[in-house]
Amino acid sequence: MPVSDAATPVVSAFYDRFPYPGDPLQDGPPPGYNWRWCVDSAWAAATGCLPPRAGSGPRRWRILDAGCGTGVSTDYLCHLNPGSAVLAVDISAGALEVARQRTRRSGAAAQVEELRIEQRSLLDLAGEGPFDYINSVGVLHHLREPEQGLGALAGLLRPGGLVHLFLYADGGRWEIHRTQRALALLGAGTDEAGLHLGRQLLAQLPETNRLRRHHEQRWALDTAADANFADMYLHPQETSYNIERLLAFVATAGLEFAGFSNPEVWSPSRLLQGELLERAQDLSPRQQWSLVEELDPDISHFEFFLSKGPVSVADWSADAALLAARGEVNRCLWGWPSTSLMGPDLLPLSLSRESFELMRALEQAPNLSIGQLPLDWPAATRLAVARQLLEQRLLLPVL
């Protein structure tokens, strides 16, 4: 495997020792869903709509899982995007062996047109594109030169395509960074002995110690698996960002910021009300994000979409446009068809009778517009129900 980043050998060896993420293997499909790995749902979140289907079957996306690790994301990408072509790459042979076992046991390959799992760097994929959708979660911040990695992904993306990234944020990793530096000073290393010392440190610090309290209150469950603990506290190569550096980083690849994939986190209304909220809402989006970043020091990562070329977000504010649109029910729902279900973010939702009826009508008449659906309702009712479903991300409009 060609080596294109100075950190590749040491990072590869680290993940051979600690294949990450440490999620258990199981027979059958992965549990639940993550809508960011369902390209239809992600596309609608970033652009406000879905492209038309080529035929009667599912949309067949070309997907790259860049830095797939033990294949958790690859497994979901296959099961949530039937009929698509998926290429999953990683630099760690140990992690890829787990990924192959995972996808074999889950039946992932049978869900897609093609599944390739290969030991390759995301920097060495010349000739593989173009891809419609690139998923790279928790990867670029482990390169010595993250800009080179983002540029490589940009070169593999088709015009109008989307990248979904997850990168570390400075603020919410303050305690983690101090623990990492303390372990380095203690000579903990990045092997099993370092793992033992790391767990020992967080167990022996006084109960009132901020680092110990932060770990126990926030990260103890997430780092129960040794691979996850090592990834958090012992990783040999890591970069984190704030909002300003993040947006400057995006600009290096000539990509367009297409929105956070957890937008509720970045809304000032989550933290403020009254006059303070009104003042915050007068700020530009970028200033609002900076404000939220300053007010919430627990934000430990950025997750967001990038596009190749400007993002044209569909506008459904005009009644005529919404009535003329076709729509699909978001596939990332738990319990559908029912009036009590879990929504895209795995939060409970109770549907009104009208919402349920409109969603069923969309499924039964996929070629009809919202205004043409066989519902004995006036236009005002159709619009009100459709807009409620749009806000809940249960309805995905089709251009």
PDB file of N, CA, C and O in Angstrom, residues 207-268:
ATOM      1  N   GLU A 207     -11.541  11.957  43.332  1.00  0.00           N
ATOM      2  CA  GLU A 207     -12.907  11.952  42.804  1.00  0.00           C
ATOM      3  C   GLU A 207     -13.366  13.352  42.395  1.00  0.00           C
ATOM      4  O   GLU A 207     -14.232  13.500  41.532  1.00  0.00           O
ATOM      5  N   THR A 208     -12.797  14.362  43.015  1.00  0.00           N
ATOM      6  CA  THR A 208     -13.174  15.745  42.695  1.00  0.00           C
ATOM      7  C   THR A 208     -12.397  16.314  41.518  1.00  0.00           C
ATOM      8  O   THR A 208     -12.681  17.427  41.073  1.00  0.00           O
ATOM      9  N   ASN A 209     -11.421  15.579  41.006  1.00  0.00           N
ATOM     10  CA  ASN A 209     -10.593  16.067  39.909  1.00  0.00           C
ATOM     11  C   ASN A 209     -11.431  16.264  38.645  1.00  0.00           C
ATOM     12  O   ASN A 209     -12.214  15.385  38.263  1.00  0.00           O
ATOM     13  N   ARG A 210     -11.230  17.388  37.998  1.00  0.00           N
ATOM     14  CA  ARG A 210     -12.057  17.719  36.830  1.00  0.00           C
ATOM     15  C   ARG A 210     -11.903  16.703  35.700  1.00  0.00           C
ATOM     16  O   ARG A 210     -12.886  16.338  35.043  1.00  0.00           O
ATOM     17  N   LEU A 211     -10.687  16.226  35.459  1.00  0.00           N
ATOM     18  CA  LEU A 211     -10.468  15.277  34.373  1.00  0.00           C
ATOM     19  C   LEU A 211     -11.190  13.959  34.654  1.00  0.00           C
ATOM     20  O   LEU A 211     -11.808  13.370  33.756  1.00  0.00           O
ATOM     21  N   ARG A 212     -11.083  13.494  35.899  1.00  0.00           N
ATOM     22  CA  ARG A 212     -11.769  12.245  36.255  1.00  0.00           C
ATOM     23  C   ARG A 212     -13.276  12.420  36.179  1.00  0.00           C
ATOM     24  O   ARG A 212     -13.982  11.553  35.638  1.00  0.00           O
ATOM     25  N   ARG A 213     -13.791  13.522  36.734  1.00  0.00           N
ATOM     26  CA  ARG A 213     -15.233  13.739  36.708  1.00  0.00           C
ATOM     27  C   ARG A 213     -15.754  13.829  35.276  1.00  0.00           C
ATOM     28  O   ARG A 213     -16.799  13.257  34.934  1.00  0.00           O
ATOM     29  N   HIS A 214     -15.022  14.528  34.439  1.00  0.00           N
ATOM     30  CA  HIS A 214     -15.429  14.672  33.041  1.00  0.00           C
ATOM     31  C   HIS A 214     -15.477  13.310  32.356  1.00  0.00           C
ATOM     32  O   HIS A 214     -16.432  12.995  31.627  1.00  0.00           O
ATOM     33  N   HIS A 215     -14.459  12.508  32.597  1.00  0.00           N
ATOM     34  CA  HIS A 215     -14.436  11.177  31.977  1.00  0.00           C
ATOM     35  C   HIS A 215     -15.605  10.333  32.479  1.00  0.00           C
ATOM     36  O   HIS A 215     -16.321   9.714  31.684  1.00  0.00           O
ATOM     37  N   GLU A 216     -15.811  10.284  33.772  1.00  0.00           N
ATOM     38  CA  GLU A 216     -16.844   9.408  34.337  1.00  0.00           C
ATOM     39  C   GLU A 216     -18.248   9.861  33.955  1.00  0.00           C
ATOM     40  O   GLU A 216     -19.121   9.026  33.694  1.00  0.00           O
ATOM     41  N   GLN A 217     -18.448  11.163  33.902  1.00  0.00           N
ATOM     42  CA  GLN A 217     -19.784  11.670  33.606  1.00  0.00           C
ATOM     43  C   GLN A 217     -20.116  11.639  32.122  1.00  0.00           C
ATOM     44  O   GLN A 217     -21.287  11.483  31.750  1.00  0.00           O
ATOM     45  N   ARG A 218     -19.088  11.764  31.271  1.00  0.00           N
ATOM     46  CA  ARG A 218     -19.385  11.907  29.849  1.00  0.00           C
ATOM     47  C   ARG A 218     -18.880  10.773  28.965  1.00  0.00           C
ATOM     48  O   ARG A 218     -19.539  10.394  28.000  1.00  0.00           O
ATOM     49  N   TRP A 219     -17.721  10.216  29.280  1.00  0.00           N
ATOM     50  CA  TRP A 219     -17.073   9.325  28.331  1.00  0.00           C
ATOM     51  C   TRP A 219     -16.901   7.881  28.808  1.00  0.00           C
ATOM     52  O   TRP A 219     -16.447   7.038  28.033  1.00  0.00           O
ATOM     53  N   ALA A 220     -17.215   7.587  30.059  1.00  0.00           N
ATOM     54  CA  ALA A 220     -16.942   6.247  30.577  1.00  0.00           C
ATOM     55  C   ALA A 220     -17.653   5.163  29.764  1.00  0.00           C
ATOM     56  O   ALA A 220     -17.060   4.128  29.436  1.00  0.00           O
ATOM     57  N   LEU A 221     -18.917   5.393  29.423  1.00  0.00           N
ATOM     58  CA  LEU A 221     -19.662   4.393  28.654  1.00  0.00           C
ATOM     59  C   LEU A 221     -19.102   4.258  27.248  1.00  0.00           C
ATOM     60  O   LEU A 221     -18.915   3.144  26.741  1.00  0.00           O
ATOM     61  N   ASP A 222     -18.823   5.386  26.601  1.00  0.00           N
ATOM     62  CA  ASP A 222     -18.304   5.353  25.234  1.00  0.00           C
ATOM     63  C   ASP A 222     -16.945   4.669  25.153  1.00  0.00           C
ATOM     64  O   ASP A 222     -16.579   4.124  24.103  1.00  0.00           O
ATOM     65  N   THR A 223     -16.152   4.723  26.216  1.00  0.00           N
ATOM     66  CA  THR A 223     -14.802   4.164  26.186  1.00  0.00           C
ATOM     67  C   THR A 223     -14.702   2.863  26.967  1.00  0.00           C
ATOM     68  O   THR A 223     -13.616   2.450  27.351  1.00  0.00           O
ATOM     69  N   ALA A 224     -15.831   2.189  27.168  1.00  0.00           N
ATOM     70  CA  ALA A 224     -15.793   0.896  27.856  1.00  0.00           C
ATOM     71  C   ALA A 224     -14.973  -0.110  27.057  1.00  0.00           C
ATOM     72  O   ALA A 224     -14.204  -0.901  27.632  1.00  0.00           O
ATOM     73  N   ALA A 225     -15.103  -0.097  25.747  1.00  0.00           N
ATOM     74  CA  ALA A 225     -14.275  -0.961  24.894  1.00  0.00           C
ATOM     75  C   ALA A 225     -12.850  -0.413  24.854  1.00  0.00           C
ATOM     76  O   ALA A 225     -12.646   0.796  24.709  1.00  0.00           O
ATOM     77  N   ASP A 226     -11.865  -1.293  24.979  1.00  0.00           N
ATOM     78  CA  ASP A 226     -10.467  -0.857  25.013  1.00  0.00           C
ATOM     79  C   ASP A 226     -10.092  -0.051  23.767  1.00  0.00           C
ATOM     80  O   ASP A 226      -9.360   0.937  23.853  1.00  0.00           O
ATOM     81  N   ALA A 227     -10.582  -0.488  22.596  1.00  0.00           N
ATOM     82  CA  ALA A 227     -10.243   0.231  21.357  1.00  0.00           C
ATOM     83  C   ALA A 227     -10.748   1.666  21.407  1.00  0.00           C
ATOM     84  O   ALA A 227     -10.077   2.587  20.931  1.00  0.00           O
ATOM     85  N   ASN A 228     -11.917   1.866  21.990  1.00  0.00           N
ATOM     86  CA  ASN A 228     -12.480   3.214  22.063  1.00  0.00           C
ATOM     87  C   ASN A 228     -11.722   4.076  23.064  1.00  0.00           C
ATOM     88  O   ASN A 228     -11.506   5.267  22.844  1.00  0.00           O
ATOM     89  N   PHE A 229     -11.298   3.483  24.185  1.00  0.00           N
ATOM     90  CA  PHE A 229     -10.500   4.221  25.166  1.00  0.00           C
ATOM     91  C   PHE A 229      -9.167   4.639  24.550  1.00  0.00           C
ATOM     92  O   PHE A 229      -8.728   5.788  24.682  1.00  0.00           O
ATOM     93  N   ALA A 230      -8.517   3.708  23.863  1.00  0.00           N
ATOM     94  CA  ALA A 230      -7.232   4.010  23.242  1.00  0.00           C
ATOM     95  C   ALA A 230      -7.378   5.098  22.187  1.00  0.00           C
ATOM     96  O   ALA A 230      -6.544   6.012  22.092  1.00  0.00           O
ATOM     97  N   ASP A 231      -8.445   5.030  21.385  1.00  0.00           N
ATOM     98  CA  ASP A 231      -8.652   6.030  20.342  1.00  0.00           C
ATOM     99  C   ASP A 231      -8.816   7.418  20.944  1.00  0.00           C
ATOM    100  O   ASP A 231      -8.354   8.402  20.377  1.00  0.00           O
ATOM    101  N   MET A 232      -9.434   7.507  22.105  1.00  0.00           N
ATOM    102  CA  MET A 232      -9.676   8.807  22.718  1.00  0.00           C
ATOM    103  C   MET A 232      -8.444   9.367  23.413  1.00  0.00           C
ATOM    104  O   MET A 232      -8.135  10.560  23.294  1.00  0.00           O
ATOM    105  N   TYR A 233      -7.712   8.524  24.147  1.00  0.00           N
ATOM    106  CA  TYR A 233      -6.675   9.050  25.034  1.00  0.00           C
ATOM    107  C   TYR A 233      -5.241   8.741  24.604  1.00  0.00           C
ATOM    108  O   TYR A 233      -4.310   9.363  25.122  1.00  0.00           O
ATOM    109  N   LEU A 234      -5.048   7.796  23.671  1.00  0.00           N
ATOM    110  CA  LEU A 234      -3.684   7.365  23.339  1.00  0.00           C
ATOM    111  C   LEU A 234      -3.311   7.580  21.890  1.00  0.00           C
ATOM    112  O   LEU A 234      -2.210   7.219  21.478  1.00  0.00           O
ATOM    113  N   HIS A 235      -4.199   8.156  21.093  1.00  0.00           N
ATOM    114  CA  HIS A 235      -3.934   8.232  19.653  1.00  0.00           C
ATOM    115  C   HIS A 235      -2.664   9.036  19.361  1.00  0.00           C
ATOM    116  O   HIS A 235      -2.439  10.104  19.939  1.00  0.00           O
ATOM    117  N   PRO A 236      -1.811   8.520  18.459  1.00  0.00           N
ATOM    118  CA  PRO A 236      -0.525   9.197  18.201  1.00  0.00           C
ATOM    119  C   PRO A 236      -0.605  10.414  17.307  1.00  0.00           C
ATOM    120  O   PRO A 236       0.372  11.155  17.176  1.00  0.00           O
ATOM    121  N   GLN A 237      -1.754  10.649  16.636  1.00  0.00           N
ATOM    122  CA  GLN A 237      -1.844  11.773  15.703  1.00  0.00           C
ATOM    123  C   GLN A 237      -3.257  12.335  15.722  1.00  0.00           C
ATOM    124  O   GLN A 237      -4.204  11.630  15.375  1.00  0.00           O
ATOM    125  N   GLU A 238      -3.392  13.594  16.118  1.00  0.00           N
ATOM    126  CA  GLU A 238      -4.729  14.178  16.221  1.00  0.00           C
ATOM    127  C   GLU A 238      -4.674  15.691  16.016  1.00  0.00           C
ATOM    128  O   GLU A 238      -3.769  16.356  16.512  1.00  0.00           O
ATOM    129  N   THR A 239      -5.659  16.204  15.289  1.00  0.00           N
ATOM    130  CA  THR A 239      -5.849  17.641  15.108  1.00  0.00           C
ATOM    131  C   THR A 239      -7.285  17.977  15.485  1.00  0.00           C
ATOM    132  O   THR A 239      -8.192  17.185  15.209  1.00  0.00           O
ATOM    133  N   SER A 240      -7.497  19.118  16.120  1.00  0.00           N
ATOM    134  CA  SER A 240      -8.867  19.563  16.392  1.00  0.00           C
ATOM    135  C   SER A 240      -9.015  21.004  15.924  1.00  0.00           C
ATOM    136  O   SER A 240      -8.031  21.694  15.653  1.00  0.00           O
ATOM    137  N   TYR A 241     -10.258  21.475  15.855  1.00  0.00           N
ATOM    138  CA  TYR A 241     -10.563  22.744  15.210  1.00  0.00           C
ATOM    139  C   TYR A 241     -11.510  23.584  16.066  1.00  0.00           C
ATOM    140  O   TYR A 241     -12.205  23.072  16.941  1.00  0.00           O
ATOM    141  N   ASN A 242     -11.538  24.892  15.770  1.00  0.00           N
ATOM    142  CA  ASN A 242     -12.655  25.731  16.172  1.00  0.00           C
ATOM    143  C   ASN A 242     -13.377  26.159  14.891  1.00  0.00           C
ATOM    144  O   ASN A 242     -12.964  25.793  13.783  1.00  0.00           O
ATOM    145  N   ILE A 243     -14.452  26.920  15.032  1.00  0.00           N
ATOM    146  CA  ILE A 243     -15.248  27.281  13.856  1.00  0.00           C
ATOM    147  C   ILE A 243     -14.417  27.990  12.796  1.00  0.00           C
ATOM    148  O   ILE A 243     -14.481  27.656  11.600  1.00  0.00           O
ATOM    149  N   GLU A 244     -13.630  28.956  13.195  1.00  0.00           N
ATOM    150  CA  GLU A 244     -12.866  29.731  12.211  1.00  0.00           C
ATOM    151  C   GLU A 244     -11.869  28.852  11.466  1.00  0.00           C
ATOM    152  O   GLU A 244     -11.754  28.922  10.241  1.00  0.00           O
ATOM    153  N   ARG A 245     -11.134  28.030  12.199  1.00  0.00           N
ATOM    154  CA  ARG A 245     -10.154  27.151  11.542  1.00  0.00           C
ATOM    155  C   ARG A 245     -10.849  26.082  10.702  1.00  0.00           C
ATOM    156  O   ARG A 245     -10.331  25.653   9.673  1.00  0.00           O
ATOM    157  N   LEU A 246     -12.013  25.649  11.144  1.00  0.00           N
ATOM    158  CA  LEU A 246     -12.750  24.645  10.379  1.00  0.00           C
ATOM    159  C   LEU A 246     -13.154  25.189   9.011  1.00  0.00           C
ATOM    160  O   LEU A 246     -12.951  24.529   7.982  1.00  0.00           O
ATOM    161  N   LEU A 247     -13.730  26.388   8.984  1.00  0.00           N
ATOM    162  CA  LEU A 247     -14.173  26.954   7.716  1.00  0.00           C
ATOM    163  C   LEU A 247     -12.990  27.306   6.816  1.00  0.00           C
ATOM    164  O   LEU A 247     -13.081  27.183   5.585  1.00  0.00           O
ATOM    165  N   ALA A 248     -11.880  27.709   7.414  1.00  0.00           N
ATOM    166  CA  ALA A 248     -10.665  27.944   6.623  1.00  0.00           C
ATOM    167  C   ALA A 248     -10.155  26.632   6.033  1.00  0.00           C
ATOM    168  O   ALA A 248      -9.683  26.586   4.882  1.00  0.00           O
ATOM    169  N   PHE A 249     -10.251  25.558   6.809  1.00  0.00           N
ATOM    170  CA  PHE A 249      -9.853  24.228   6.343  1.00  0.00           C
ATOM    171  C   PHE A 249     -10.700  23.813   5.148  1.00  0.00           C
ATOM    172  O   PHE A 249     -10.185  23.335   4.127  1.00  0.00           O
ATOM    173  N   VAL A 250     -12.008  23.992   5.232  1.00  0.00           N
ATOM    174  CA  VAL A 250     -12.903  23.643   4.127  1.00  0.00           C
ATOM    175  C   VAL A 250     -12.527  24.405   2.866  1.00  0.00           C
ATOM    176  O   VAL A 250     -12.515  23.850   1.757  1.00  0.00           O
ATOM    177  N   ALA A 251     -12.179  25.678   3.020  1.00  0.00           N
ATOM    178  CA  ALA A 251     -11.860  26.524   1.864  1.00  0.00           C
ATOM    179  C   ALA A 251     -10.617  26.045   1.121  1.00  0.00           C
ATOM    180  O   ALA A 251     -10.480  26.316  -0.077  1.00  0.00           O
ATOM    181  N   THR A 252      -9.719  25.326   1.798  1.00  0.00           N
ATOM    182  CA  THR A 252      -8.492  24.876   1.128  1.00  0.00           C
ATOM    183  C   THR A 252      -8.774  23.911  -0.008  1.00  0.00           C
ATOM    184  O   THR A 252      -7.958  23.762  -0.922  1.00  0.00           O
ATOM    185  N   ALA A 253      -9.919  23.215   0.034  1.00  0.00           N
ATOM    186  CA  ALA A 253     -10.239  22.231  -0.995  1.00  0.00           C
ATOM    187  C   ALA A 253     -11.222  22.759  -2.029  1.00  0.00           C
ATOM    188  O   ALA A 253     -11.614  22.015  -2.932  1.00  0.00           O
ATOM    189  N   GLY A 254     -11.621  24.023  -1.898  1.00  0.00           N
ATOM    190  CA  GLY A 254     -12.562  24.590  -2.854  1.00  0.00           C
ATOM    191  C   GLY A 254     -13.952  23.995  -2.755  1.00  0.00           C
ATOM    192  O   GLY A 254     -14.716  24.034  -3.728  1.00  0.00           O
ATOM    193  N   LEU A 255     -14.304  23.437  -1.587  1.00  0.00           N
ATOM    194  CA  LEU A 255     -15.629  22.870  -1.387  1.00  0.00           C
ATOM    195  C   LEU A 255     -16.532  23.891  -0.698  1.00  0.00           C
ATOM    196  O   LEU A 255     -16.063  24.836  -0.073  1.00  0.00           O
ATOM    197  N   GLU A 256     -17.828  23.668  -0.807  1.00  0.00           N
ATOM    198  CA  GLU A 256     -18.812  24.564  -0.212  1.00  0.00           C
ATOM    199  C   GLU A 256     -19.390  23.940   1.050  1.00  0.00           C
ATOM    200  O   GLU A 256     -19.745  22.754   1.059  1.00  0.00           O
ATOM    201  N   PHE A 257     -19.480  24.738   2.108  1.00  0.00           N
ATOM    202  CA  PHE A 257     -20.109  24.259   3.337  1.00  0.00           C
ATOM    203  C   PHE A 257     -21.607  24.119   3.083  1.00  0.00           C
ATOM    204  O   PHE A 257     -22.268  25.055   2.663  1.00  0.00           O
ATOM    205  N   ALA A 258     -22.158  22.915   3.338  1.00  0.00           N
ATOM    206  CA  ALA A 258     -23.565  22.641   3.016  1.00  0.00           C
ATOM    207  C   ALA A 258     -24.399  22.370   4.260  1.00  0.00           C
ATOM    208  O   ALA A 258     -25.481  21.804   4.156  1.00  0.00           O
ATOM    209  N   GLY A 259     -23.894  22.775   5.407  1.00  0.00           N
ATOM    210  CA  GLY A 259     -24.702  22.678   6.617  1.00  0.00           C
ATOM    211  C   GLY A 259     -24.228  21.616   7.579  1.00  0.00           C
ATOM    212  O   GLY A 259     -23.616  20.621   7.188  1.00  0.00           O
ATOM    213  N   PHE A 260     -24.517  21.841   8.856  1.00  0.00           N
ATOM    214  CA  PHE A 260     -24.218  20.848   9.885  1.00  0.00           C
ATOM    215  C   PHE A 260     -25.213  19.695   9.782  1.00  0.00           C
ATOM    216  O   PHE A 260     -26.394  19.897   9.474  1.00  0.00           O
ATOM    217  N   SER A 261     -24.749  18.497  10.082  1.00  0.00           N
ATOM    218  CA  SER A 261     -25.664  17.351  10.100  1.00  0.00           C
ATOM    219  C   SER A 261     -26.282  17.160  11.477  1.00  0.00           C
ATOM    220  O   SER A 261     -27.027  16.204  11.690  1.00  0.00           O
ATOM    221  N   ASN A 262     -25.966  18.052  12.405  1.00  0.00           N
ATOM    222  CA  ASN A 262     -26.678  18.148  13.686  1.00  0.00           C
ATOM    223  C   ASN A 262     -27.071  19.609  13.917  1.00  0.00           C
ATOM    224  O   ASN A 262     -26.648  20.240  14.882  1.00  0.00           O
ATOM    225  N   PRO A 263     -27.887  20.180  13.015  1.00  0.00           N
ATOM    226  CA  PRO A 263     -28.133  21.627  13.036  1.00  0.00           C
ATOM    227  C   PRO A 263     -28.749  22.131  14.328  1.00  0.00           C
ATOM    228  O   PRO A 263     -28.556  23.297  14.694  1.00  0.00           O
ATOM    229  N   GLU A 264     -29.482  21.267  15.032  1.00  0.00           N
ATOM    230  CA  GLU A 264     -30.102  21.714  16.278  1.00  0.00           C
ATOM    231  C   GLU A 264     -29.054  22.139  17.311  1.00  0.00           C
ATOM    232  O   GLU A 264     -29.301  23.034  18.131  1.00  0.00           O
ATOM    233  N   VAL A 265     -27.860  21.533  17.253  1.00  0.00           N
ATOM    234  CA  VAL A 265     -26.792  21.890  18.191  1.00  0.00           C
ATOM    235  C   VAL A 265     -26.349  23.327  17.969  1.00  0.00           C
ATOM    236  O   VAL A 265     -25.963  24.031  18.911  1.00  0.00           O
ATOM    237  N   TRP A 266     -26.422  23.815  16.727  1.00  0.00           N
ATOM    238  CA  TRP A 266     -25.864  25.108  16.361  1.00  0.00           C
ATOM    239  C   TRP A 266     -26.897  26.221  16.325  1.00  0.00           C
ATOM    240  O   TRP A 266     -26.620  27.319  15.860  1.00  0.00           O
ATOM    241  N   SER A 267     -28.086  25.950  16.839  1.00  0.00           N
ATOM    242  CA  SER A 267     -29.127  26.969  16.910  1.00  0.00           C
ATOM    243  C   SER A 267     -29.044  27.692  18.246  1.00  0.00           C
ATOM    244  O   SER A 267     -29.100  27.066  19.308  1.00  0.00           O
ATOM    245  N   PRO A 268     -28.931  29.030  18.244  1.00  0.00           N
ATOM    246  CA  PRO A 268     -28.900  29.773  19.513  1.00  0.00           C
ATOM    247  C   PRO A 268     -30.134  29.543  20.377  1.00  0.00           C
ATOM    248  O   PRO A 268     -30.085  29.696  21.598  1.00  0.00           O
TER     249      PRO A 268
END
